[in-house]
C-alpha cells in the first residue's frame, strides 16, 4: 500500500508488465514507421517516463519533442482557456506520433489533435500508455494502446496526484 496525501493506492500494473508492453509497442513502431522519420510528440508532464522507456527501444530514424497543455481561467469570460505550448518545430508534411500517458474522456486529446492538425502533418498517430474505455466522451482512433484500464484513478510511472506520485515505478490504483 502507498499513501499519497489523503489517498491510498495499491499496485495495479507492475513495472515488468509496463516494460514488456512498451517493448511490444516499440517493435511495432519500428516496423510501421521504417524509413518515415516520424516525430514523437510527448505530452507533458505525464508521458515523460513512458516516452523515455519507449524511445530507448526505437531503432529507426526519428525525432522527439515535447508539448504541454496549459489551462487557465479567462479573466473576461467564464470558463477555462487552453493552450498548447511547444509546437514550434515544423511538423509540416511529417508523420507525428502523439504520446500520451492516459486517455480518459478524450477531451484533452481532441484539443491536441486539433492544434496539431493546423500545422498540416502528413499523418497523426496516437499512442497512449493507458486508456479508460468506459470513461469515453469523445471517441478517438487510438493506434497504439498500452493497457485498457477500468474507470479508476491511477498514479505512478509519470502520472500524478496533486503533482505527487509520478516517481513510482509501477501504475498504482486508488484503493
Ligand atoms: P481527458 O481529457 O481524456 O478526460 O483527460 C486526460 C488527462 O486527465 C490526462 O492527460 C491526465 O492528466 C488526466 N487524467 C485522467 N485520468 C487520470 C487518472 O486516472 N490519473 C491521473 N493521474 N491523471 C488522469
Short mmCIF file of C-alpha atoms and ligand atoms in Angstrom, two decimals:
data_model
loop_
_atom_site.label_atom_id
_atom_site.label_comp_id
_atom_site.label_asym_id
_atom_site.label_seq_id
_atom_site.Cartn_x
_atom_site.Cartn_y
_atom_site.Cartn_z
CA UNK A 1 0.00 0.00 0.00
CA UNK A 2 1.22 3.52 -0.86
CA UNK A 3 -0.09 6.67 0.78
CA UNK A 4 -0.14 10.00 -1.12
CA UNK A 5 -1.64 12.83 0.90
CA UNK A 6 -5.20 11.76 1.82
CA UNK A 7 -5.39 8.79 -0.58
CA UNK A 8 -4.07 5.23 -0.54
CA UNK A 9 -3.06 3.26 -3.61
CA UNK A 10 -2.32 -0.38 -4.48
CA UNK A 11 -0.18 -1.78 -7.28
CA UNK A 12 -2.31 -2.18 -10.41
CA UNK A 13 0.15 -2.71 -13.29
CA UNK A 14 3.66 -3.93 -12.40
CA UNK A 15 6.87 -2.44 -13.73
CA UNK A 16 7.57 -5.74 -15.54
CA UNK A 17 4.25 -5.62 -17.39
CA UNK A 18 4.78 -1.97 -18.35
CA UNK A 19 8.26 -2.72 -19.71
CA UNK A 20 7.08 -5.80 -21.62
CA UNK A 21 4.18 -3.93 -23.22
CA UNK A 22 6.37 -0.90 -24.02
CA UNK A 23 8.82 -3.20 -25.84
CA UNK A 24 5.98 -4.66 -27.92
CA UNK A 25 4.77 -1.18 -28.87
CA UNK A 26 8.31 -0.04 -29.76
CA UNK A 27 8.75 -3.08 -32.03
CA UNK A 28 5.50 -2.23 -33.81
CA UNK A 29 6.54 1.41 -34.30
CA UNK A 30 9.92 0.27 -35.66
CA UNK A 31 8.09 -1.69 -38.35
CA UNK A 32 5.23 0.74 -39.06
CA UNK A 33 7.47 3.83 -39.38
CA UNK A 34 10.57 2.34 -41.03
CA UNK A 35 12.01 4.95 -43.42
CA UNK A 36 9.35 7.53 -42.47
CA UNK A 37 11.33 9.61 -39.93
CA UNK A 38 8.45 10.30 -37.51
CA UNK A 39 8.41 12.94 -34.74
CA UNK A 40 7.32 11.68 -31.32
CA UNK A 41 5.39 14.41 -29.53
CA UNK A 42 5.26 13.64 -25.81
CA UNK A 43 2.54 15.42 -23.84
CA UNK A 44 3.98 16.76 -20.57
CA UNK A 45 4.10 16.11 -17.74
CA UNK A 46 2.52 12.67 -17.58
CA UNK A 47 4.13 10.99 -20.58
CA UNK A 48 7.79 11.64 -19.79
CA UNK A 49 8.56 8.27 -18.22
CA UNK A 50 6.64 6.23 -20.78
CA UNK A 51 8.19 8.09 -23.71
CA UNK A 52 11.69 7.75 -22.30
CA UNK A 53 11.27 3.98 -21.84
CA UNK A 54 9.75 3.64 -25.33
CA UNK A 55 12.29 5.86 -27.05
CA UNK A 56 15.25 3.77 -25.87
CA UNK A 57 13.85 0.92 -27.91
CA UNK A 58 13.17 2.81 -31.12
CA UNK A 59 15.77 1.82 -33.69
CA UNK A 60 14.52 3.70 -36.76
CA UNK A 61 15.40 7.28 -37.74
CA UNK A 62 13.15 9.61 -35.69
CA UNK A 63 12.91 12.83 -33.65
CA UNK A 64 11.37 13.65 -30.29
CA UNK A 65 9.79 16.81 -28.93
CA UNK A 66 7.51 17.69 -26.04
CA UNK A 67 4.28 19.68 -25.78
CA UNK A 68 2.46 20.98 -22.76
CA UNK A 69 -1.22 21.74 -22.40
CA UNK A 70 -1.70 24.73 -20.13
CA UNK A 71 -5.11 25.81 -18.92
CA UNK A 72 -6.06 28.98 -17.14
CA UNK A 73 -9.20 30.89 -16.19
CA UNK A 74 -10.13 33.61 -18.67
CA UNK A 75 -10.31 37.00 -16.95
CA UNK A 76 -13.10 38.38 -19.11
CA UNK A 77 -15.35 35.39 -19.66
CA UNK A 78 -16.12 32.35 -17.60
CA UNK A 79 -14.56 29.01 -18.40
CA UNK A 80 -11.10 27.67 -19.00
CA UNK A 81 -8.84 28.69 -21.85
CA UNK A 82 -6.38 26.08 -23.05
CA UNK A 83 -3.14 26.48 -24.93
CA UNK A 84 -0.73 24.02 -26.47
CA UNK A 85 2.81 25.13 -25.70
CA UNK A 86 5.91 23.99 -27.55
CA UNK A 87 4.61 23.38 -31.05
CA UNK A 88 7.40 25.43 -32.59
CA UNK A 89 9.03 22.77 -34.73
CA UNK A 90 7.93 22.38 -38.29
CA UNK A 91 5.83 19.26 -38.50
CA UNK A 92 4.60 20.14 -41.99
CA UNK A 93 4.45 17.03 -44.13
CA UNK A 94 5.95 14.88 -41.40
CA UNK A 95 4.32 11.91 -39.62
CA UNK A 96 3.79 12.67 -35.93
CA UNK A 97 3.12 10.23 -33.11
CA UNK A 98 1.37 11.86 -30.14
CA UNK A 99 2.45 10.11 -26.93
CA UNK A 100 0.00 10.43 -24.02
CA UNK A 101 0.04 8.95 -20.53
CA UNK A 102 -3.70 8.35 -20.34
CA UNK A 103 -6.82 8.96 -22.39
CA UNK A 104 -9.81 9.40 -20.11
CA UNK A 105 -12.82 11.30 -21.56
CA UNK A 106 -10.90 12.16 -24.74
CA UNK A 107 -11.32 15.95 -24.41
CA UNK A 108 -7.59 16.69 -23.99
CA UNK A 109 -6.66 14.55 -26.97
CA UNK A 110 -9.32 16.22 -29.15
CA UNK A 111 -7.83 19.61 -28.29
CA UNK A 112 -4.26 18.44 -29.01
CA UNK A 113 -5.15 16.75 -32.31
CA UNK A 114 -6.98 19.87 -33.45
CA UNK A 115 -3.98 22.14 -32.72
CA UNK A 116 -1.51 19.75 -34.32
CA UNK A 117 -3.61 19.31 -37.46
CA UNK A 118 -3.47 23.05 -38.15
CA UNK A 119 0.26 22.56 -38.88
CA UNK A 120 -0.56 20.03 -41.67
CA UNK A 121 1.49 16.99 -40.67
CA UNK A 122 1.40 14.15 -43.22
CA UNK A 123 -0.09 11.76 -40.66
CA UNK A 124 -1.13 11.92 -36.99
CA UNK A 125 -0.92 8.71 -34.97
CA UNK A 126 -1.73 8.39 -31.29
CA UNK A 127 -0.04 6.28 -28.66
CA UNK A 128 -1.20 6.14 -25.06
CA UNK A 129 0.05 4.08 -22.16
CA UNK A 130 -3.43 3.82 -20.62
CA UNK A 131 -6.98 4.08 -21.93
CA UNK A 132 -10.07 4.31 -19.71
CA UNK A 133 -12.50 2.91 -22.25
CA UNK A 134 -15.63 3.27 -20.07
CA UNK A 135 -14.94 6.99 -19.47
CA UNK A 136 -15.04 7.91 -23.17
CA UNK A 137 -16.95 11.07 -24.06
CA UNK A 138 -15.15 11.86 -27.32
CA UNK A 139 -14.12 8.65 -29.12
CA UNK A 140 -10.72 8.55 -30.84
CA UNK A 141 -8.94 6.10 -33.04
CA UNK A 142 -6.04 5.12 -30.79
CA UNK A 143 -3.31 3.49 -32.86
CA UNK A 144 -1.13 2.16 -30.02
CA UNK A 145 -2.57 1.44 -26.57
CA UNK A 146 -0.50 0.04 -23.71
CA UNK A 147 -3.32 -1.06 -21.43
CA UNK A 148 -7.08 -0.63 -21.39
CA UNK A 149 -7.97 0.01 -17.76
CA UNK A 150 -11.06 0.28 -15.59
CA UNK A 151 -12.61 3.67 -14.85
CA UNK A 152 -10.45 4.23 -11.76
CA UNK A 153 -7.92 6.84 -10.63
CA UNK A 154 -4.32 5.81 -11.17
CA UNK A 155 -0.89 7.30 -10.42
CA UNK A 156 2.74 6.36 -10.95
CA UNK A 157 5.07 5.88 -13.93
CA UNK A 158 4.71 9.61 -14.69
CA UNK A 159 1.08 10.10 -13.60
CA UNK A 160 0.35 12.27 -10.58
CA UNK A 161 -1.99 13.03 -7.74
CA UNK A 162 -1.63 16.77 -6.97
CA UNK A 163 1.77 16.59 -8.71
CA UNK A 164 2.89 13.79 -6.36
CA UNK A 165 3.47 10.12 -7.10
CA UNK A 166 4.93 10.45 -10.59
CA UNK A 167 8.13 8.72 -9.43
CA UNK A 168 6.56 5.35 -8.64
CA UNK A 169 7.89 2.63 -10.93
CA UNK A 170 4.54 0.88 -11.41
CA UNK A 171 0.97 2.05 -12.03
CA UNK A 172 -0.96 2.29 -8.75
CA UNK A 173 -4.76 2.37 -8.42
CA UNK A 174 -6.69 4.24 -5.73
CA UNK A 175 -7.90 1.78 -3.10
P1 LIG B 1 -9.29 13.55 -20.65
O1 LIG B 1 -9.24 14.91 -21.28
O2 LIG B 1 -9.08 12.42 -21.63
O3 LIG B 1 -10.53 13.35 -19.81
O4 LIG B 1 -8.15 13.50 -19.56
C1 LIG B 1 -6.83 13.38 -19.88
C2 LIG B 1 -5.96 13.93 -18.77
O5 LIG B 1 -6.58 13.83 -17.48
C3 LIG B 1 -4.68 13.10 -18.69
O6 LIG B 1 -3.69 13.61 -19.54
C4 LIG B 1 -4.35 13.21 -17.21
O7 LIG B 1 -3.60 14.40 -17.00
C5 LIG B 1 -5.68 13.35 -16.52
N1 LIG B 1 -6.18 12.05 -16.00
C6 LIG B 1 -7.28 11.38 -16.39
N2 LIG B 1 -7.44 10.25 -15.70
C7 LIG B 1 -6.41 10.20 -14.81
C8 LIG B 1 -6.02 9.25 -13.80
O8 LIG B 1 -6.64 8.22 -13.53
N3 LIG B 1 -4.89 9.56 -13.10
C9 LIG B 1 -4.16 10.68 -13.33
N4 LIG B 1 -3.07 10.85 -12.58
N5 LIG B 1 -4.50 11.59 -14.28
C10 LIG B 1 -5.62 11.34 -15.01
#
